[in-house]
Short mmCIF file of C-alpha atoms in Angstrom, two decimals:
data_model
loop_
_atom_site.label_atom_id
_atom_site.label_comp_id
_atom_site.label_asym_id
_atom_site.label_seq_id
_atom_site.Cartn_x
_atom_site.Cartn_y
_atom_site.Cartn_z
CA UNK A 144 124.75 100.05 18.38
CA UNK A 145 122.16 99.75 15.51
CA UNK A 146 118.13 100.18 15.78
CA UNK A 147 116.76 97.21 13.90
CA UNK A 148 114.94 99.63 12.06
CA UNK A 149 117.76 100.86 10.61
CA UNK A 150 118.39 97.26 8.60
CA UNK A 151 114.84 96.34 8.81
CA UNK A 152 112.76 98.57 7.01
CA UNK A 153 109.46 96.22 8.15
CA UNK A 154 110.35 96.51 12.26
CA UNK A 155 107.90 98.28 13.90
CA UNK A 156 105.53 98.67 10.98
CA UNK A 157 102.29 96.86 12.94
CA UNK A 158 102.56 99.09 15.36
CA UNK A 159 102.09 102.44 13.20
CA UNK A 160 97.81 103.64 13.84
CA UNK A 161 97.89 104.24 10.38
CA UNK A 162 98.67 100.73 9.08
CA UNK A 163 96.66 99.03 11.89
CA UNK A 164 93.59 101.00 10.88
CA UNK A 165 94.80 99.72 6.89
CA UNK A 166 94.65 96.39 8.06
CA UNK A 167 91.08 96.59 10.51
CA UNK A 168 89.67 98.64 7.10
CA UNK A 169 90.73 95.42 4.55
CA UNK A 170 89.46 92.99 7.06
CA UNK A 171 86.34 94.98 7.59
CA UNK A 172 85.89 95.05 3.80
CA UNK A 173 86.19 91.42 3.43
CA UNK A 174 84.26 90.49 5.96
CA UNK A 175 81.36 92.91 4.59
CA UNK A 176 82.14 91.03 0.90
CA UNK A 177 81.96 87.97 2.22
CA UNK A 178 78.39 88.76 3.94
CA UNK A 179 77.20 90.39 0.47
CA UNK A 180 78.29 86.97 -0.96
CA UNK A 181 75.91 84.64 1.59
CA UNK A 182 73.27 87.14 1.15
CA UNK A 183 73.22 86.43 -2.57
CA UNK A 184 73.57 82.86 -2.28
CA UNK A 185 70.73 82.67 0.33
CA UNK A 186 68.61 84.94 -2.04
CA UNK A 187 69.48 82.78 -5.24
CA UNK A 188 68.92 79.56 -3.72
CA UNK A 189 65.63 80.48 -2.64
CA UNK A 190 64.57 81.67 -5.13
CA UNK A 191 65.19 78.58 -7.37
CA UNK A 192 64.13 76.10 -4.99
CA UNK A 193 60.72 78.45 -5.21
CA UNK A 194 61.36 78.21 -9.17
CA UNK A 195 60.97 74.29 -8.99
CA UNK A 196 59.12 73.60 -6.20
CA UNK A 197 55.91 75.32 -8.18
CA UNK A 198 56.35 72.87 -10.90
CA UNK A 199 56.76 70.19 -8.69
CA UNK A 200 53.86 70.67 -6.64
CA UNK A 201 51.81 71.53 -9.63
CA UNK A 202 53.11 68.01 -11.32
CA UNK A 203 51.90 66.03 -8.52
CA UNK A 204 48.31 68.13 -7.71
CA UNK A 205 47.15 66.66 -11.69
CA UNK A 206 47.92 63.17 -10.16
CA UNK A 207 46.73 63.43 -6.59
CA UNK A 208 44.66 66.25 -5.91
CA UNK A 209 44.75 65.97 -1.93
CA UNK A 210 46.97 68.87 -0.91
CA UNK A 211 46.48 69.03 2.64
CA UNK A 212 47.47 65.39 2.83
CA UNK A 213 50.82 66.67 0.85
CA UNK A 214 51.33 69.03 2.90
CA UNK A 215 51.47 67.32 5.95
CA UNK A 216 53.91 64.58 4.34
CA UNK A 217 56.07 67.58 3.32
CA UNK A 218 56.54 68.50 7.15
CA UNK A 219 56.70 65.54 8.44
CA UNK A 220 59.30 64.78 6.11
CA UNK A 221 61.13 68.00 7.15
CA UNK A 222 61.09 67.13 11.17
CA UNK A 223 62.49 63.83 10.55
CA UNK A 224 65.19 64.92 8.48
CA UNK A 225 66.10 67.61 11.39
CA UNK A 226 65.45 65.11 14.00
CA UNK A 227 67.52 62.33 12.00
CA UNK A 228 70.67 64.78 11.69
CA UNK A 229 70.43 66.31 15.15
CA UNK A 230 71.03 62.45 16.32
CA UNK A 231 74.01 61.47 13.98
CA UNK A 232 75.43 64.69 14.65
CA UNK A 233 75.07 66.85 11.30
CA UNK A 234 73.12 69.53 12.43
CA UNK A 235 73.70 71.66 16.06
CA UNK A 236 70.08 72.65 16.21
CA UNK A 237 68.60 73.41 19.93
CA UNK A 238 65.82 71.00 21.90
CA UNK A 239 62.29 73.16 21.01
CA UNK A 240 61.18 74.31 24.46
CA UNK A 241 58.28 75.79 25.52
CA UNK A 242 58.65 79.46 26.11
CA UNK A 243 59.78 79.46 22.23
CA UNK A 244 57.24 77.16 21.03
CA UNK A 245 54.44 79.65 22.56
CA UNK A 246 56.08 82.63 20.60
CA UNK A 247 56.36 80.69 17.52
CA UNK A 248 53.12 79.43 17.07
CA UNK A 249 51.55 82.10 15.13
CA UNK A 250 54.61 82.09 12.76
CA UNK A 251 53.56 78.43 12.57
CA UNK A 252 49.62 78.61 12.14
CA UNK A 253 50.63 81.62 8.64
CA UNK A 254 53.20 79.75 7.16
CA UNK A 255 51.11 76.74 6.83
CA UNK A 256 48.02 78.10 6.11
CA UNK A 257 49.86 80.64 3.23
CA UNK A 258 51.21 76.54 2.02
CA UNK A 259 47.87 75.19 2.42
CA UNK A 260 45.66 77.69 0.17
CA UNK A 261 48.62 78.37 -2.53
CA UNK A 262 48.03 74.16 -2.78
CA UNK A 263 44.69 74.10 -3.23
CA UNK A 264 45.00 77.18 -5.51
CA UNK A 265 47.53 75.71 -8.01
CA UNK A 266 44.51 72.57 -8.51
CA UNK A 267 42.17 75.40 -10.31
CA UNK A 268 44.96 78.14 -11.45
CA UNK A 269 47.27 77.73 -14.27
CA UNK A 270 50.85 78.42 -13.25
CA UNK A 271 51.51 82.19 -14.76
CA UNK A 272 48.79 83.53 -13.35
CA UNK A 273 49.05 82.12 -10.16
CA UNK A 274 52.80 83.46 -10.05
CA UNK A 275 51.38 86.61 -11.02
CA UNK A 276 48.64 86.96 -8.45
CA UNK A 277 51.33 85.58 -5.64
CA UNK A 278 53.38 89.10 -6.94
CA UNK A 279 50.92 90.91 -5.01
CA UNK A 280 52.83 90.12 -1.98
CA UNK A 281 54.89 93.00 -2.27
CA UNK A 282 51.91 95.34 -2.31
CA UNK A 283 50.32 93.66 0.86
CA UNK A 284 53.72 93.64 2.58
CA UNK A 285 53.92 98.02 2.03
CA UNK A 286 50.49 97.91 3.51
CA UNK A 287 51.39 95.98 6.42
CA UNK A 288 54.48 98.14 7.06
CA UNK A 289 52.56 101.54 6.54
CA UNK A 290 50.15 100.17 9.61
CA UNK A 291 52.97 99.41 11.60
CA UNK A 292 54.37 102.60 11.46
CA UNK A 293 57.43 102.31 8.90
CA UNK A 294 58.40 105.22 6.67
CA UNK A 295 56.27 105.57 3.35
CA UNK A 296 57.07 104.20 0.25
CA UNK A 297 58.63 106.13 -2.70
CA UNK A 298 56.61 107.09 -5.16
CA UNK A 299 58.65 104.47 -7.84
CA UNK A 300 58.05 101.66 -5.73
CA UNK A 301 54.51 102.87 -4.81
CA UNK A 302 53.48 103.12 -8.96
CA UNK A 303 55.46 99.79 -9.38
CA UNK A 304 53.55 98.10 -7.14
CA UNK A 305 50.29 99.72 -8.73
CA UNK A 306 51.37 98.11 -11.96
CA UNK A 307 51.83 94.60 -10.52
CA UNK A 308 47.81 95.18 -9.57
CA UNK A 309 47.03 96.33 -12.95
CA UNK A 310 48.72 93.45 -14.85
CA UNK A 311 47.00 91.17 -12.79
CA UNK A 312 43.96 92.49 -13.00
CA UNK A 313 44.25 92.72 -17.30
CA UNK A 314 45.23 89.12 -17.29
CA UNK A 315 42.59 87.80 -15.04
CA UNK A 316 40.19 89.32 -17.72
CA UNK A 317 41.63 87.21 -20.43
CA UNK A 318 42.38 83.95 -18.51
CA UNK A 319 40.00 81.81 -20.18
CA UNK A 320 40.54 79.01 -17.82
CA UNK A 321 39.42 81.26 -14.48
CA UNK A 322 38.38 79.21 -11.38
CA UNK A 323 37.15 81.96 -9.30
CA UNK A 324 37.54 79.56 -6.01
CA UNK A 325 41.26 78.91 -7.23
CA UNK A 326 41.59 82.98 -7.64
CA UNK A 327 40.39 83.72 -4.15
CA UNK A 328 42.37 80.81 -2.41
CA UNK A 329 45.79 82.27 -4.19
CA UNK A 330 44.54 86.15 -2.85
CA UNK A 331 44.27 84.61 0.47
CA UNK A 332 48.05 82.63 0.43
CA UNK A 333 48.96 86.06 -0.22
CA UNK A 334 47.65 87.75 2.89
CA UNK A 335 49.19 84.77 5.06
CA UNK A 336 52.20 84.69 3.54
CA UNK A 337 52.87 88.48 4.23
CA UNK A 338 52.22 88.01 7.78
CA UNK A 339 54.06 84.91 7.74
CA UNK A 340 57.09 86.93 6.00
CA UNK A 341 57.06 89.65 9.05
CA UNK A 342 56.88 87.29 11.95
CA UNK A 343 59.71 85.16 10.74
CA UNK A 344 61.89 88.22 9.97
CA UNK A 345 61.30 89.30 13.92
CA UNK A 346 61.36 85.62 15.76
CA UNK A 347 64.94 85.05 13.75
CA UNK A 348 66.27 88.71 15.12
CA UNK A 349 64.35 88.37 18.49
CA UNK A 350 64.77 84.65 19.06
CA UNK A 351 68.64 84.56 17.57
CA UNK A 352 67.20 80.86 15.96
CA UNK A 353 69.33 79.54 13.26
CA UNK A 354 67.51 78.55 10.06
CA UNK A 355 67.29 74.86 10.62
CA UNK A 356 66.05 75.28 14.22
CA UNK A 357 63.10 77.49 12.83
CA UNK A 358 62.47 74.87 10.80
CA UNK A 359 62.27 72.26 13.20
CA UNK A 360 59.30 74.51 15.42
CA UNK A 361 57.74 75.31 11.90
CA UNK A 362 57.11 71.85 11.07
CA UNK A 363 56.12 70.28 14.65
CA UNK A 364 53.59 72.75 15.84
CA UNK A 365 52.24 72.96 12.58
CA UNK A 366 51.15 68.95 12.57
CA UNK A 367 48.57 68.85 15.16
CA UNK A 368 46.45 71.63 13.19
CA UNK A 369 47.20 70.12 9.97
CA UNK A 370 46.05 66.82 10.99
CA UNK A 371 42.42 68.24 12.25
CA UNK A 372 42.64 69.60 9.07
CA UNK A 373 43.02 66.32 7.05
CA UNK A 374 40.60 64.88 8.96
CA UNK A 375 38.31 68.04 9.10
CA UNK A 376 37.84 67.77 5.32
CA UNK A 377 37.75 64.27 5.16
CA UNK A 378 40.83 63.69 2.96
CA UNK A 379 41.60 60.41 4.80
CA UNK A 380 41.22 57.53 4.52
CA UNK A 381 40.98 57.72 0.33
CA UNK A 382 44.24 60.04 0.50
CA UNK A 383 45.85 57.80 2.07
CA UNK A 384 44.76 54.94 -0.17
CA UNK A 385 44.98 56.79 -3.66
CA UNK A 386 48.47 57.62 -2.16
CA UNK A 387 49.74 53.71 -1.82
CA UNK A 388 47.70 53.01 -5.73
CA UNK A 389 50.02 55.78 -7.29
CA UNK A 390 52.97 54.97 -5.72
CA UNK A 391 52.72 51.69 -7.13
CA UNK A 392 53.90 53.62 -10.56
CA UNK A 393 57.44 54.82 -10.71
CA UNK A 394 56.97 57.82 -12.25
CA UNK A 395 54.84 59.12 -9.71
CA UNK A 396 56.69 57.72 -6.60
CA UNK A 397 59.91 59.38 -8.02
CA UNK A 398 58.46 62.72 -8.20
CA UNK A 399 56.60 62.23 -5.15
CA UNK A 400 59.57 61.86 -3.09
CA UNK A 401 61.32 64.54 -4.94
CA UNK A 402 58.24 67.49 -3.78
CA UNK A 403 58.98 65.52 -0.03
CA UNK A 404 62.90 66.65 -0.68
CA UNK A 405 62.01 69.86 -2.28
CA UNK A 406 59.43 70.41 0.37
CA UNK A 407 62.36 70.00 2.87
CA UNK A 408 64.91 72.34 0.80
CA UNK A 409 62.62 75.39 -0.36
CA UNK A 410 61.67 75.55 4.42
CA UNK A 411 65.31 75.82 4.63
CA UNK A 412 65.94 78.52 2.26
CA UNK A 413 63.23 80.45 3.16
CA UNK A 414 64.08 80.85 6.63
CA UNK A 415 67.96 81.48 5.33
CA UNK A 416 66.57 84.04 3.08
CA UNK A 417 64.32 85.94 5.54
CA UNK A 418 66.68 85.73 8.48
CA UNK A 419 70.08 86.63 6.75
CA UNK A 420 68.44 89.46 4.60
CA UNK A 421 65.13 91.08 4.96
CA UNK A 422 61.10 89.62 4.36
CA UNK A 423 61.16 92.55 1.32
CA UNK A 424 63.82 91.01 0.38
CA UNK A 425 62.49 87.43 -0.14
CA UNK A 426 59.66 88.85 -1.60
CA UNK A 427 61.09 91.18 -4.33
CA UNK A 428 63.37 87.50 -5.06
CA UNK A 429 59.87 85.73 -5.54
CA UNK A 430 59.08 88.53 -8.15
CA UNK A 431 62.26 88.22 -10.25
CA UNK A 432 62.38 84.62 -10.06
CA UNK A 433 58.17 84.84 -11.21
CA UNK A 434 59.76 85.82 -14.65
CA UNK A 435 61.15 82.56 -15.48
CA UNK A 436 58.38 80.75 -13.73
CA UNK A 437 55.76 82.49 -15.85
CA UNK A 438 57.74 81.75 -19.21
CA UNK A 439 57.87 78.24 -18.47
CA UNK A 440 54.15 77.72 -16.90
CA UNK A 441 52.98 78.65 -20.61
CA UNK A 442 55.40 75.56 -22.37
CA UNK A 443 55.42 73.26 -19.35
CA UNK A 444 52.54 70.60 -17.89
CA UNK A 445 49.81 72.56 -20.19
CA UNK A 446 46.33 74.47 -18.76
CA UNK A 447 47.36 78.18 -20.53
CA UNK A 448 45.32 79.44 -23.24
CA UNK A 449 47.49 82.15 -24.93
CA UNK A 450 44.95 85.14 -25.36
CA UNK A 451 46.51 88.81 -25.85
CA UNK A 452 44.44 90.18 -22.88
CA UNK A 453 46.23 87.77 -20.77
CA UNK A 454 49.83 87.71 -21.70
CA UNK A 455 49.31 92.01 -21.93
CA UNK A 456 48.32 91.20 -18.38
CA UNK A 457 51.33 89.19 -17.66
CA UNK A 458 53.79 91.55 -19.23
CA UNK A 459 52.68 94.68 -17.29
CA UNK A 460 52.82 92.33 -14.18
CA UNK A 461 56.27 91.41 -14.77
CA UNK A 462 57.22 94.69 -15.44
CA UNK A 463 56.00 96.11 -12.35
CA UNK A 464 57.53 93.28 -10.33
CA UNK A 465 61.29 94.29 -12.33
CA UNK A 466 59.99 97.61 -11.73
CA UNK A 467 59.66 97.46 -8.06
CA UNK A 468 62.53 95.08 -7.73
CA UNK A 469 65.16 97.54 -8.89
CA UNK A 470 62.95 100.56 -6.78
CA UNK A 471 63.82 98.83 -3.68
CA UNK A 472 67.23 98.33 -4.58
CA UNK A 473 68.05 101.68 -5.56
CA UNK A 474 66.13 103.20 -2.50
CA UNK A 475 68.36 100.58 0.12
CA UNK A 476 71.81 101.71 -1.64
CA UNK A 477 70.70 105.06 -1.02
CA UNK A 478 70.14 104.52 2.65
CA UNK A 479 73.51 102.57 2.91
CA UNK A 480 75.09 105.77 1.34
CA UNK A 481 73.12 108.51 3.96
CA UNK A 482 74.24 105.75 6.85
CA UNK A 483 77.50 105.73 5.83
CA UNK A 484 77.75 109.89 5.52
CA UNK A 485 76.07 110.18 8.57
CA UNK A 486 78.88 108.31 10.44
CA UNK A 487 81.83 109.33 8.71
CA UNK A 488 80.19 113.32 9.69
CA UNK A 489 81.15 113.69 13.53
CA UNK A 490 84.53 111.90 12.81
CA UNK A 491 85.76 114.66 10.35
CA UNK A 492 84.34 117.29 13.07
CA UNK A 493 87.06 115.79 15.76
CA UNK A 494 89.76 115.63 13.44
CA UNK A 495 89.09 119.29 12.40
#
C-alpha cells in the first residue's frame, strides 16, 4: 500500500501552516497593492479634475460673472445626475433620510460656502495667486488639528508650511493686479474648506457613506441656502436672463455645460479622495497639482503681470507646498514602519 504522497509530491501541501500562512501573506500583499493603487487613482483624479475645473470656472466667470447662480446650476446638475442613475439602475446609492441629513448639514453649509467665496474670488484674483493663497490650506488644516488635540507637527512640515505663508505673502506684494476684496474672499474659502475637509473625512468613517451618496446630501441640502442666497444678493432675475443671451453663442454654451459636468466630476472625486485616503491628503494633492496650475494661469486666459516680486513669491510658495508635500510623506512611511515594528514585537516574544 502506497501514501499518495509518496507519488505525489503536491498531496497534502495546503495543509502545511507554513504554506497557508505563504499564501494568506501574498494575498494580504495584493490586496494592500491593490488598495495603494485606488488610493493613487482617487488622489490623481482629483487632483486633475481640480487642475481643470479652475480654468473652467475661471473661463466662464470673464463671461458671466454671477457665481452664486453657477453654483447652484453646478449642484443641481449633480443631484439630477445621482437621482437620474439611482432610477435606471447605475448607481446603488441609499434614500437620504433624516437622522443623516441632520448630521450632514454642516458638512453641507462649508463645502458650499468654501465653493461660493473661491467663485467670487477667482472674478478679482488672477489664477497663480489664487492657487497660491488656496495652498494655505495646509497651514489652517495643522491649526485645526493642533486644537483638536492631534500630535504636533514636525518641525519640516512646520517650516514648510511657514514658507507657503512667506511666498504668498512676497507675491501678494508684487501682484500688480491686487483686488483686496478678491484676496480676502480666497482667505476665507480657505478657512471653510478646512473645516469642510475634516467633517467629510469623519461623516465618510462615521456614516460608512459611499462617495456618490455624500454627494447626493451635499448637493440637496445645500439648495435651499443657496437659493436665499441668489435671491439675497439679487442675482436673479438678470442671471437668469444674461444666462439664456449667452447661451445663445456656442462657444459659451459648450463650455458652460462642460463646468456643469466638471462641476459634477471634481464632487465625486473629492469625496473619493477624502474618504478613501485622508483630508491631509487631499490637501497636500491640491498643493502638487497648484504647480501646474500656477504655470499655466501665467500663459492661459491672461490677467498676470510678470513682476520678479511676484513670481519670487510664487516660487518660494511652490516650494514650500513640494516641501511640505514630501514632509508628510516621509513622516506617514515612518509611522507605517513604527506600526508595523510594533506588531511584529510581541509575536517574536511568543515564538522565543
Amino acid at each position: 500500500m502506497q501514501f499518495k504522497g509518496a507519488e505525489d509530491p503536491e498531496a497534502g501541501k495546503a495543509l502545511l501552516p507554513s504554506e497557508t500562512h505563504s499564501v494568506k501573506a501574498v494575498a494580504l500583499q495584493r490586496r494592500d497593492l491593490s488598495s495603494k493603487l485606488g488610493s493613487l487613482r482617487a488622489a490623481l483624479a482629483y487632483g486633475i479634475a481640480s487642475m481643470a475645473m479652475v480654468f473652467i470656472n475661471k473661463a466662464v466667470l470673464l463671461q458671466y460673472p454671477h457665481s452664486m447662480t453657477l453654483l447652484v446650476l453646478q449642484q443641481l446638475s449633480t443631484a439630477g445626475l445621482i437621482y437620474v442613475g439611482k432610477v435606471l439602475g447605475l448607481t446603488n446609492a441609499k434614500s437620504m433620510d433624516w437622522k443623516t441629513s441632520k448630521r450632514l448639514l454642516p458638512l453641507s453649509l462649508f463645502y458650499n460656502a468654501n465653493v461660493a467665496f473661491a467663485l467670487a474670488s477667482l472674478k478679482g484674483v488672477n489664477i497663480p495667486m489664487y492657487i497660491a493663497l488656496k495652498r494655505l490650506t495646509p497651514l489652517a488644516v495643522l491649526i485645526v488639528g493642533l486644537f483638536l488635540g492631534k500630535s504636533k507637527p514636525s518641525s519640516q512640515v512646520t517650516l514648510s508650511v511657514l514658507l507657503i505663508a512667506l511666498g504668498v505673502i512676497i507675491a501678494a506684494l508684487g501682484d500688480f493686479s491686487f483686488d483686496p476684496l478678491g484676496y480676502m474672499l480666497a482667505l476665507t474659502s480657505v478657512a471653510f474648506q478646512t473645516a469642510y475637509l475634516v467633517l467629510v473625512e469623519r461623516s465618510a468613517l462615521e456614516d460608512g457613506l459611499s462617495s456618490i451618496e455624500l454627494m447626493l446630501y451635499n448637493s440637496i441640502l445645500s439648495l435651499p441656502f443657496l437659493l436665499l442666497l441668489v435671491f439675497g444678493i439679487k442675482e436673479l432675475p438678470f442671471a437668469g436672463l444674461l444666462l439664456l443671451q449667452k447661451m445663445q453663442g456656442f462657444n459659451f454654451l459648450l463650455l458652460f455645460v462642460f463646468s456643469l459636468i466638471m462641476g459634477i466630476v471634481l464632487n465625486y472625486t473629492m469625496f473619493l479622495c477624502t474618504s478613501v485616503n485622508s483630508a491631509l491628503t487631499t490637501t497636500i494633492v491640491g498643493v502638487l497639482k497648484g504647480v501646474g496650475t500656477t504655470t499655466l494661469g501665467f500663459l492661459v486666459l491672461g490677467g498676470v503681470k510678470v513682476h520678479a516680486l511676484n513670481v519670487t513669491g510664487l516660487t518660494i510658495n511652490t516650494c514650500g507646498g513640494i516641501w511640505y508635500s514630501l514632509a508628510k510623506y516621509n513622516q506617514k512611511q515612518k509611522r507605517k514602519i513604527v506600526k508595523q515594528e510594533d506588531e511584529q514585537e510581541p509575536a517574536s516574544k511568543w515564538s522565543s
